[in-house]
Structures are given as structure tokens and as C-alpha cells.
């Protein structure tokens, strides 16, 4: 009888910012372990959006990479609603139905002769580790935010919740967590300051992260945490987590191989904006995107576009279809008609756009994928963080790596046109400080490229994970 094959099952929450790094990791595992099977799994709803043409037939050609969804117990996933309890109610049923369905998936794979040998799960699925443990399958968390954020959550849930809870309404209060640079309450992940009350819209994210940290503590002798970062970017934060409780392996930035990056969004015709970019001088274009979730109200968008127009620089701005729909419900004007010096798209291939020579700056909400993609491309950033890990990520960009500036918003949270112009000058202008930001961006690009390349730190860590997983089969 032949020995069982290595089989990684990569499981992810159904958001674009989770699906992208998880799928990229699945493809990296597929390439790094040429004999292994890899199964990628997200919810049925997201799966149908990833594969609209043939949702039931999503095997990859060589038979080693398979896409099999699990059920979150709903027909349509979470549907945005102003009902304050809607998201928390969805999450409660997501956890219950997801764990059940995921268990069935693991059992069905075993019954088909493709037993799973290692579960790899992203950060909103603590039950994945329990389902795996119950079946004697080792698991690894794939942390898709920086180690700095993991370290904050780790320490918060290991004895430091009190000080944060006591001062959570004081944004300037300085918190000191073991091994980490002092940081203000305003720079902590928002779920620790805004979502600890059960009445908060996102309270279930706070409790899920708490459950996740507890789940990791259950692993014996210690848990494995793969992180979408590289060790050179986060030396201090890695030391702050330590090696006692967790085996933390930075394996990133994990990027799409070539042009093959699945998305749950329909992309604009890429020829249109890529040709537009081709005609622009090097480093001249401002790219603007606030990720897959954040939406802009009319006033925010108007100020942003006015600032971009007044800066005199060409720009490529993502205004998602769902955001446009919300704006059109408020006002009759269309987004695209107002632009003189720029182009608006509903969704683009961001990795490709950022690597285009014409791009000189990225105005970003600092979602971790966007930050990493910008660092890899050597593009300086203007940071406009809002929630979740984005404020901490912006600190890394501005303070630790010095590859960007932070835009100030007014008391109403609006980024004003004058501030947009100021920030453009600070990273794209002629002053020495701007040249320094660009120089640092180029330097970090080299560091990160080396880490990702063959024999680099992240490559070695991934190979060590694959080899460890192979010997455990
Ligand atoms: N993205 C994209 N095209 C767009 C806008 C965003 O491909 O027009 C991708 C981007 O490359 C990134 C992801 O969407 O991989 C957004 O993830 P991030 O962590 O930056 O933010 P989130 O959407 O989770 O807030």
C-alpha cells in the first residue's frame, strides 16, 4: 500500500481580503510541495462569486489543487444591513454552521481517499482548529495581518486587557505592551477599543479573536502560526511574541503567481486602464483604493476627487460598484463624469497596477494586503486608515519603515482636499523628505523581494513548514 499523500486544506473567511492571501498561499503550497494535494475552501456564496462560470467544476488541471466550498448555513452570506445586531447574528450562525459543514468536508475527503494531513485556516475560524484536532489532524493558523497586530492581540488576551479597557475612550493614552514600542490607544486595532461591548456592530469579531487566541493556547506542545509578512519587516514584533507559546513563521508577502488571482469582484476591462497607465510618465500617477469593504460617502469622495484634481497629477481611483450604487441612491451625479485628470474603475487588478512603472503613490486605507502589495512594488503610500488593523498597519508604514505619510482627517473623519494635496507633495514632490520616502520604498522593495525569493527568509520558512508537515504524514 502506498503511503498517504500530504494534503493541505486551506480554509478561509469569505471576504476578499482573506480569500486573496489564502488562495495565494494555497498556490504557493501547491508549487512548494509538488507531490502534495491542496484543497482551497471558502463559503459556498463566495465560491460561486469566484467561479461564476462553472461553480461546480472547479478542479485545477493537474488534479492536485481542488476548490471545495463549505456552507455558512445561508443562501446569500452576510447581507449588509443597518440592523445593529445583523452582523453578530450572522457570525453566530456562521460559526455553528461553518464548523459543522467543515467537519463534513474533512470527512468526505477522507472517504474519497484524499485524507487531509494539515489544516491551514485564516483568522476568523477558530473552530477549524477544533474540528482538525478532534480528527487528529494538525492545524496551522494563517495570520493575514502583521505580526505587530498578532502581538497586540496576544498580549491583550494574556493579562493586558484591563489597561486598554480602562483607557479605550482616550485616544492619546499611551499603552505599553511587552516587547512592543509604546503606542497610543488610537493606534490599536479598533476591535479592542470600539467593539468590546456586546451592543457594538462588530462585537462578534472581538469575541472571535478572543476565541482564536484561546484556541492557539490549546495546541500542544505549541501552535504553528504562518504569517503573511517577512521577518525583516517585523523583527521587533516577532521578538515581542516570543517563541515559547507559538511557532511563528513569516512566509510572506505571499503574492499571486503571474496573473492568476481569483477575486469575488468582477473586474473592469483591464486593457482600458492599463493602456491609460502605459501613456503616463514613470512615477507620475496616484493610485487610490480603500479596499474591498470600506465605502465612501458623497462628501468624502467629492473632497478626495477635488484634492486629486487640484494636485494636477493623473490618478486612477477605485470606486466599487456597491459604493457607486450607494452614492447614486443619494444623488443623481455619476462618479466618472466629474473626472478631468483621472480615471475611475470599479475594480482593477491591483497587484498589476501597483507594479506599473507609471504609479508614483498609493492612497490606501492600509488593509494589510494593500500595504504588502505596495511594499513589494516599492510604491510610497499615503495612509488613510479607518478600522480593524489599519491604524497599526499605518504606523508600520510611517514610523517603522518610513515608506509613507499619514493623512489627517478632520473632526468629522473627512479627508479634505487640501490634505490630499499636502500628502501628494510629501511623497511625490521635490522636497528632500519626499525623495527620502521614495528611497526607503525602493530599499524595502529590495529587502522584501529577497525574502520572498528562492532561499530568502520567507521561502525557507515555508519550506520548513512543508517539510515538517510532510514528516508528520
Ligand atoms: N483589490 C483589487 N482591486 C481593487 C481593489 C482592491 O484587486 O480594485 C484587492 C487588493 O489587491 C487586496 C484586496 O483587494 O489584495 C484588499 O485587501 P486589503 O487587505 O487591502 O483590504 P480589505 O479589503 O480587507 O479592507
Coordinates of C-alpha atoms and ligand atoms in Angstrom, one line a residue:
X1 CA 0.0 0.0 0.0
X2 CA 1.4 3.4 -0.9
X3 CA 1.9 5.9 2.0
X4 CA -0.7 8.6 2.3
X5 CA -0.1 11.8 0.4
X6 CA 0.4 15.2 2.0
X7 CA -2.8 17.1 1.8
X8 CA -3.2 20.8 2.8
X9 CA -6.7 22.0 3.3
X10 CA -6.7 25.8 3.3
X11 CA -9.8 27.3 4.7
X12 CA -10.8 31.0 4.7
X13 CA -13.5 33.5 5.7
X14 CA -15.5 34.8 2.7
X15 CA -14.0 38.3 2.4
X16 CA -11.8 39.4 -0.5
X17 CA -9.0 40.5 1.9
X18 CA -9.0 36.9 3.4
X19 CA -9.6 35.0 0.2
X20 CA -6.7 36.6 -1.7
X21 CA -3.9 35.8 0.7
X22 CA -5.4 32.4 1.4
X23 CA -5.6 31.4 -2.2
X24 CA -2.1 32.8 -2.9
X25 CA -0.8 30.6 0.0
X26 CA -2.7 27.6 -1.4
X27 CA -1.0 28.1 -4.7
X28 CA 2.4 28.6 -3.0
X29 CA 1.9 25.3 -1.2
X30 CA 0.9 23.6 -4.4
X31 CA 4.2 24.9 -6.0
X32 CA 6.4 24.2 -3.0
X33 CA 5.2 20.6 -2.4
X34 CA 5.0 19.1 -5.9
X35 CA 3.6 15.8 -4.6
X36 CA 1.0 17.2 -2.3
X37 CA -2.7 17.7 -2.7
X38 CA -4.1 21.1 -1.8
X39 CA -7.7 21.9 -1.2
X40 CA -9.0 25.5 -1.0
X41 CA -12.2 26.2 0.8
X42 CA -14.4 29.2 1.4
X43 CA -18.1 29.5 1.8
X44 CA -20.5 28.4 -1.0
X45 CA -21.6 32.0 -1.6
X46 CA -18.0 33.3 -2.1
X47 CA -17.1 30.2 -4.1
X48 CA -19.9 30.9 -6.6
X49 CA -18.6 34.5 -6.9
X50 CA -15.1 33.3 -7.5
X51 CA -16.2 30.8 -10.2
X52 CA -19.3 32.3 -11.7
X53 CA -18.9 30.3 -15.0
X54 CA -18.6 26.8 -13.5
X55 CA -19.1 26.8 -9.7
X56 CA -19.5 23.1 -9.5
X57 CA -16.5 22.2 -11.5
X58 CA -13.5 24.0 -10.1
X59 CA -10.7 21.5 -10.2
X60 CA -7.3 22.6 -11.4
X61 CA -5.9 20.7 -14.3
X62 CA -3.3 18.6 -12.6
X63 CA -5.8 17.2 -10.1
X64 CA -3.7 18.3 -7.1
X65 CA -5.4 21.7 -6.4
X66 CA -9.1 21.5 -5.7
X67 CA -11.7 24.1 -4.8
X68 CA -14.4 22.8 -2.4
X69 CA -16.7 25.1 -0.5
X70 CA -18.2 24.8 2.9
X71 CA -21.6 26.1 4.0
X72 CA -22.2 29.0 6.3
X73 CA -25.8 27.9 6.6
X74 CA -27.1 30.8 4.4
X75 CA -28.2 31.2 0.8
X76 CA -26.7 34.7 0.3
X77 CA -23.9 35.1 3.0
X78 CA -24.0 38.2 5.1
X79 CA -26.1 40.9 3.5
X80 CA -25.3 44.4 4.7
X81 CA -28.0 45.8 6.9
X82 CA -28.3 48.8 9.2
X83 CA -29.8 46.5 11.9
X84 CA -27.2 46.8 14.7
X85 CA -27.4 43.1 15.5
X86 CA -27.3 41.7 12.0
X87 CA -23.6 41.1 11.7
X88 CA -23.3 39.5 15.1
X89 CA -26.3 37.2 14.4
X90 CA -24.7 36.2 11.1
X91 CA -21.4 35.4 12.8
X92 CA -23.1 33.2 15.4
X93 CA -24.7 31.1 12.7
X94 CA -21.6 31.2 10.6
X95 CA -19.6 29.7 13.4
X96 CA -22.1 26.9 14.1
X97 CA -22.9 26.0 10.5
X98 CA -19.3 26.5 9.3
X99 CA -17.8 24.2 11.9
X100 CA -20.4 21.5 11.1
X101 CA -20.0 21.8 7.3
X102 CA -16.2 21.9 7.5
X103 CA -16.2 18.7 9.6
X104 CA -18.3 17.1 6.9
X105 CA -15.9 18.3 4.2
X106 CA -12.9 16.8 6.0
X107 CA -14.7 13.5 6.5
X108 CA -15.9 13.4 2.9
X109 CA -12.3 14.0 1.6
X110 CA -11.1 11.1 3.8
X111 CA -13.9 8.9 2.5
X112 CA -12.8 9.8 -1.1
X113 CA -9.3 8.6 -0.4
X114 CA -7.9 12.1 0.0
X115 CA -7.4 12.4 3.7
X116 CA -6.4 15.8 4.9
X117 CA -3.0 15.9 6.7
X118 CA -2.8 19.6 7.6
X119 CA -5.5 22.2 8.0
X120 CA -4.4 25.8 7.4
X121 CA -7.1 28.4 8.4
X122 CA -7.3 32.1 8.4
X123 CA -8.2 34.3 11.3
X124 CA -11.9 34.3 11.7
X125 CA -12.3 30.5 12.0
X126 CA -11.1 29.3 15.4
X127 CA -13.3 26.2 15.2
X128 CA -11.3 24.9 12.2
X129 CA -8.5 24.0 14.7
X130 CA -11.0 22.2 16.9
X131 CA -12.5 20.3 14.0
X132 CA -9.0 19.3 13.0
X133 CA -7.9 18.3 16.5
X134 CA -11.0 16.1 17.0
X135 CA -9.8 14.1 14.0
X136 CA -6.2 14.0 15.0
X137 CA -5.2 16.4 12.2
X138 CA -2.6 19.1 13.0
X139 CA -3.5 22.6 12.0
X140 CA -1.8 25.9 11.5
X141 CA -3.3 29.4 11.7
X142 CA -2.5 31.6 8.7
X143 CA -2.4 35.1 10.2
X144 CA -3.1 37.5 7.4
X145 CA -2.3 40.7 9.3
X146 CA 1.1 41.9 10.6
X147 CA 2.9 40.1 13.4
X148 CA 2.6 43.5 15.2
X149 CA -1.2 43.1 15.3
X150 CA -0.9 39.5 16.4
X151 CA 1.4 40.5 19.2
X152 CA -1.1 43.2 20.4
X153 CA -4.0 40.7 20.5
X154 CA -1.8 38.1 22.1
X155 CA -0.8 40.4 24.9
X156 CA -4.2 41.9 25.3
X157 CA -5.7 38.5 25.9
X158 CA -2.8 37.5 28.2
X159 CA -3.2 39.9 31.0
X160 CA -3.3 43.4 29.4
X161 CA -7.0 43.8 28.6
X162 CA -7.6 45.9 31.8
X163 CA -5.4 48.8 30.9
X164 CA -6.8 49.0 27.4
X165 CA -10.4 48.7 28.6
X166 CA -9.8 51.4 31.2
X167 CA -8.4 53.9 28.7
X168 CA -10.2 52.9 25.5
X169 CA -12.0 56.2 25.2
X170 CA -8.8 58.2 25.5
X171 CA -7.2 58.1 22.0
X172 CA -3.9 59.7 23.2
X173 CA -3.3 57.4 26.2
X174 CA -0.1 55.5 25.7
X175 CA -0.2 51.7 26.1
X176 CA 2.9 49.7 26.8
X177 CA 2.7 46.0 25.9
X178 CA 5.6 43.6 26.4
X179 CA 8.3 43.9 23.8
X180 CA 6.3 46.4 21.7
X181 CA 7.0 50.1 21.2
X182 CA 4.7 52.3 23.2
X183 CA 1.6 53.1 21.2
X184 CA -1.5 55.3 21.7
X185 CA -4.9 53.8 22.1
X186 CA -5.8 55.4 18.7
X187 CA -3.3 53.1 17.0
X188 CA -4.5 49.9 18.5
X189 CA -6.8 47.6 16.4
X190 CA -10.2 49.1 16.6
X191 CA -11.9 45.9 17.7
X192 CA -10.1 46.3 21.1
X193 CA -11.3 49.8 21.6
X194 CA -14.6 50.0 19.8
X195 CA -16.1 46.5 19.8
X196 CA -15.7 45.1 23.4
X197 CA -19.4 46.0 24.2
X198 CA -21.9 43.3 23.2
X199 CA -24.0 46.1 21.6
X200 CA -21.3 47.0 19.1
X201 CA -21.9 46.1 15.5
X202 CA -18.6 44.2 15.3
X203 CA -18.6 42.7 18.8
X204 CA -18.5 39.2 17.3
X205 CA -15.1 40.0 15.7
X206 CA -13.8 40.8 19.1
X207 CA -15.1 37.5 20.6
X208 CA -13.9 35.6 17.6
X209 CA -10.3 36.9 18.0
X210 CA -10.5 36.1 21.7
X211 CA -11.6 32.5 20.9
X212 CA -8.8 32.3 18.3
X213 CA -6.1 33.3 20.8
X214 CA -7.6 30.7 23.3
X215 CA -7.7 28.1 20.6
X216 CA -4.0 28.6 19.9
X217 CA -3.2 28.1 23.6
X218 CA -4.9 24.7 23.4
X219 CA -2.3 23.3 20.9
X220 CA 0.4 21.1 22.3
X221 CA 3.3 21.4 22.5
X222 CA 2.8 24.7 20.7
X223 CA 0.8 26.2 17.9
X224 CA 2.0 26.9 14.4
X225 CA 1.2 30.4 13.1
X226 CA 2.1 31.2 9.5
X227 CA 2.1 34.9 8.9
X228 CA 1.7 36.9 5.7
X229 CA 4.8 39.1 6.3
X230 CA 8.5 38.6 6.3
X231 CA 10.8 38.6 9.3
X232 CA 12.9 41.6 8.0
X233 CA 9.8 43.8 8.1
X234 CA 8.9 42.9 11.7
X235 CA 11.9 42.0 13.8
X236 CA 10.6 43.7 16.9
X237 CA 7.1 42.3 16.8
X238 CA 8.4 38.8 16.3
X239 CA 10.5 39.2 19.4
X240 CA 7.5 40.5 21.2
X241 CA 5.5 37.3 20.6
X242 CA 8.5 35.2 21.5
X243 CA 9.0 31.5 20.7
X244 CA 7.6 29.9 23.8
X245 CA 3.9 29.7 23.0
X246 CA 3.8 29.8 19.3
X247 CA 6.0 28.7 16.3
X248 CA 5.6 31.9 14.3
X249 CA 6.7 31.5 10.7
X250 CA 6.7 34.6 8.4
X251 CA 6.1 33.3 4.9
X252 CA 5.1 36.4 3.0
X253 CA 4.4 38.6 1.3
X254 CA 2.5 35.9 -0.5
X255 CA 1.7 37.2 -3.9
X256 CA -0.4 35.7 -6.8
X257 CA 1.7 33.6 -9.2
X258 CA 1.5 35.6 -12.5
X259 CA -1.8 37.0 -13.5
X260 CA -3.9 34.2 -11.8
X261 CA -5.5 36.0 -8.8
X262 CA -9.1 35.0 -8.2
X263 CA -11.5 37.6 -6.9
X264 CA -15.1 37.8 -5.7
X265 CA -15.3 41.1 -7.6
X266 CA -16.0 41.5 -11.3
X267 CA -13.0 43.3 -12.8
X268 CA -13.1 46.2 -15.2
X269 CA -11.7 45.8 -18.6
X270 CA -8.0 45.9 -17.7
X271 CA -6.9 47.0 -21.2
X272 CA -8.6 50.3 -20.6
X273 CA -6.8 51.4 -17.5
X274 CA -3.5 49.6 -18.3
X275 CA -3.3 51.4 -21.7
X276 CA -4.1 54.7 -19.9
X277 CA -1.2 53.9 -17.5
X278 CA 1.1 53.0 -20.3
X279 CA 0.8 56.5 -21.7
X280 CA 1.8 58.2 -18.4
X281 CA 5.4 59.1 -17.4
X282 CA 7.2 57.0 -14.8
X283 CA 6.1 57.6 -11.1
X284 CA 3.5 60.2 -12.1
X285 CA 0.2 58.5 -11.3
X286 CA -1.6 58.4 -8.0
X287 CA -3.4 55.1 -7.4
X288 CA -6.4 55.3 -4.9
X289 CA -8.2 52.4 -3.4
X290 CA -9.8 51.8 0.0
X291 CA -10.0 48.0 -0.4
X292 CA -12.9 45.7 -0.7
X293 CA -15.1 46.7 2.2
X294 CA -14.9 50.4 3.0
X295 CA -17.4 52.7 1.3
X296 CA -17.1 56.5 0.9
X297 CA -20.0 58.9 1.4
X298 CA -20.6 61.6 -1.2
X299 CA -18.7 64.3 0.8
X300 CA -15.7 62.1 1.3
X301 CA -15.5 61.2 -2.4
X302 CA -16.0 64.8 -3.5
X303 CA -13.2 66.1 -1.3
X304 CA -10.9 63.3 -2.4
X305 CA -11.5 63.9 -6.1
X306 CA -11.2 67.6 -5.7
X307 CA -7.8 67.2 -3.9
X308 CA -6.6 64.8 -6.7
X309 CA -7.7 67.2 -9.4
X310 CA -6.1 70.2 -7.7
X311 CA -2.9 68.3 -7.2
X312 CA -2.5 68.3 -11.0
X313 CA -1.3 64.7 -11.0
X314 CA -3.0 62.0 -13.0
X315 CA -4.8 59.4 -10.9
X316 CA -6.5 56.1 -11.1
X317 CA -9.3 55.7 -8.5
X318 CA -11.2 52.6 -7.5
X319 CA -14.9 53.3 -6.6
X320 CA -16.5 50.0 -6.2
X321 CA -19.9 49.2 -7.8
X322 CA -21.5 48.8 -4.4
X323 CA -20.2 52.2 -3.3
X324 CA -21.4 53.8 -6.5
X325 CA -24.8 52.3 -6.0
X326 CA -25.0 53.7 -2.5
X327 CA -23.9 57.2 -3.8
X328 CA -26.4 57.1 -6.7
X329 CA -29.2 56.4 -4.2
X330 CA -28.3 59.7 -2.5
X331 CA -27.6 61.9 -5.5
X332 CA -28.0 61.9 -9.2
X333 CA -24.5 62.7 -10.2
X334 CA -22.2 60.0 -11.6
X335 CA -18.6 59.5 -10.5
X336 CA -16.9 59.2 -13.8
X337 CA -18.4 62.3 -15.4
X338 CA -16.6 64.6 -12.9
X339 CA -13.0 63.5 -13.6
X340 CA -10.7 65.6 -15.8
X341 CA -7.3 64.3 -14.9
X342 CA -8.1 60.8 -13.8
X343 CA -9.8 57.5 -14.4
X344 CA -12.3 55.7 -12.1
X345 CA -12.6 51.9 -12.2
X346 CA -15.0 49.7 -10.2
X347 CA -12.3 47.0 -9.6
X348 CA -8.8 46.6 -11.0
X349 CA -6.0 44.1 -10.8
X350 CA -4.3 46.0 -8.0
X351 CA -1.1 43.9 -7.9
X352 CA -0.6 44.6 -11.6
X353 CA -1.5 48.3 -11.3
X354 CA 0.9 48.8 -8.4
X355 CA 3.8 47.2 -10.3
X356 CA 3.2 49.5 -13.3
X357 CA 6.1 52.0 -13.7
X358 CA 3.7 54.9 -14.0
X359 CA 2.5 54.6 -10.4
X360 CA 4.1 57.0 -8.1
X361 CA 2.0 56.8 -5.0
X362 CA -0.8 54.7 -3.4
X363 CA -3.5 56.4 -1.4
X364 CA -4.7 53.5 0.8
X365 CA -6.8 52.6 3.7
X366 CA -3.9 50.4 4.8
X367 CA -5.6 47.0 4.6
X368 CA -2.7 44.6 5.2
X369 CA -2.9 43.1 1.7
X370 CA -2.7 46.6 0.1
X371 CA 0.2 47.6 2.3
X372 CA 2.2 44.5 1.4
X373 CA 1.4 44.8 -2.3
X374 CA 2.6 48.4 -2.2
X375 CA 5.8 47.5 -0.3
X376 CA 6.6 44.7 -2.8
X377 CA 6.1 47.2 -5.7
X378 CA 8.2 49.9 -4.0
X379 CA 5.3 52.4 -4.1
X380 CA 5.2 55.0 -1.4
X381 CA 1.9 55.3 0.5
X382 CA -0.5 58.0 1.8
X383 CA -2.2 56.3 4.7
X384 CA -5.9 56.9 5.4
X385 CA -6.6 54.1 8.0
X386 CA -10.1 53.6 9.4
X387 CA -10.7 50.5 11.4
X388 CA -9.5 47.0 12.3
X389 CA -5.7 46.6 11.9
X390 CA -5.4 49.5 9.6
X391 CA -4.3 52.1 12.2
X392 CA -1.5 49.8 13.4
X393 CA -0.5 49.0 9.8
X394 CA -0.3 52.7 9.1
X395 CA 2.2 53.1 12.0
X396 CA 4.4 50.4 10.5
X397 CA 4.3 52.2 7.1
X398 CA 5.0 55.7 8.5
X399 CA 7.1 55.1 11.6
X400 CA 8.9 51.7 11.2
X401 CA 9.6 51.6 7.5
X402 CA 9.2 55.3 6.6
X403 CA 7.7 54.5 3.2
X404 CA 4.7 56.8 3.5
X405 CA 2.9 59.5 5.3
X406 CA -0.3 59.6 7.3
X407 CA -3.1 61.8 6.1
X408 CA -5.0 63.7 8.8
X409 CA -8.8 63.7 8.7
X410 CA -10.9 66.4 10.2
X411 CA -13.1 66.0 13.3
X412 CA -15.9 64.5 11.1
X413 CA -13.4 61.9 9.8
X414 CA -13.3 63.6 6.3
X415 CA -10.0 63.7 4.4
X416 CA -10.1 67.3 3.0
X417 CA -8.9 68.2 -0.5
X418 CA -6.1 70.4 0.9
X419 CA -4.8 67.5 3.0
X420 CA -4.8 65.2 -0.1
X421 CA -2.7 67.8 -1.9
X422 CA -0.3 68.2 1.0
X423 CA 0.2 64.4 1.2
X424 CA 0.8 64.1 -2.5
X425 CA 3.6 66.6 -2.2
X426 CA 5.1 64.8 0.8
X427 CA 5.6 61.6 -1.2
X428 CA 5.7 62.7 -4.8
X429 CA 7.1 66.3 -4.6
X430 CA 10.6 67.7 -4.9
X431 CA 11.5 68.2 -1.3
X432 CA 14.2 66.1 0.3
X433 CA 11.7 64.4 2.7
X434 CA 9.7 63.1 -0.3
X435 CA 12.8 61.9 -2.0
X436 CA 13.7 60.1 1.2
X437 CA 10.3 58.3 1.4
X438 CA 10.8 57.1 -2.2
X439 CA 14.3 56.0 -1.4
X440 CA 13.0 54.0 1.6
X441 CA 10.3 52.4 -0.5
X442 CA 12.8 51.3 -3.0
X443 CA 15.0 49.9 -0.2
X444 CA 12.2 47.9 1.4
X445 CA 11.2 46.6 -2.0
X446 CA 14.6 45.0 -2.4
X447 CA 14.5 43.6 1.1
X448 CA 11.1 42.0 0.7
X449 CA 11.9 40.7 -2.8
X450 CA 14.9 38.9 -1.4
X451 CA 12.9 37.5 1.5
X452 CA 10.3 36.1 -1.0
X453 CA 12.8 34.7 -3.5
X454 CA 14.4 31.3 -3.6
X455 CA 16.4 30.8 -0.4
X456 CA 15.1 34.0 1.2
X457 CA 13.8 34.0 4.8
X458 CA 10.1 33.6 3.8
X459 CA 10.9 30.9 1.3
X460 CA 12.9 29.0 3.9
X461 CA 10.1 29.3 6.4
X462 CA 7.6 28.0 4.0
X463 CA 9.8 25.0 3.0
X464 CA 10.4 24.3 6.7
X465 CA 6.6 24.2 7.2
X466 CA 6.1 21.9 4.2
X467 CA 8.9 19.6 5.3
X468 CA 7.6 19.5 8.9
X469 CA 4.1 18.7 7.6
X470 CA 5.5 16.0 5.3
X471 CA 7.3 14.2 8.0
X472 CA 4.1 14.2 10.1
X473 CA 2.1 12.4 7.5
Ligands
LIG1 N1 -8.1 44.9 -4.7 C1 -8.1 44.6 -6.1 N2 -8.6 45.5 -6.9 C2 -9.2 46.7 -6.5 C3 -9.2 47.0 -5.1 C4 -8.6 46.0 -4.2 O1 -7.5 43.6 -6.5 O2 -9.7 47.4 -7.3 C5 -7.5 43.9 -3.8 C6 -6.2 44.3 -3.3 O3 -5.2 43.9 -4.2 C7 -6.1 43.5 -2.0 C8 -7.6 43.3 -1.6 O4 -8.3 43.7 -2.7 O5 -5.5 42.2 -2.2 C9 -8.0 44.2 -0.4 O6 -7.4 43.7 0.8 P1 -6.9 44.6 1.9 O7 -6.4 43.8 3.0 O8 -6.0 45.7 1.4 O9 -8.2 45.4 2.4 P2 -9.7 45.0 2.8 O10 -10.5 44.9 1.5 O11 -9.6 43.6 3.5 O12 -10.2 46.1 3.6

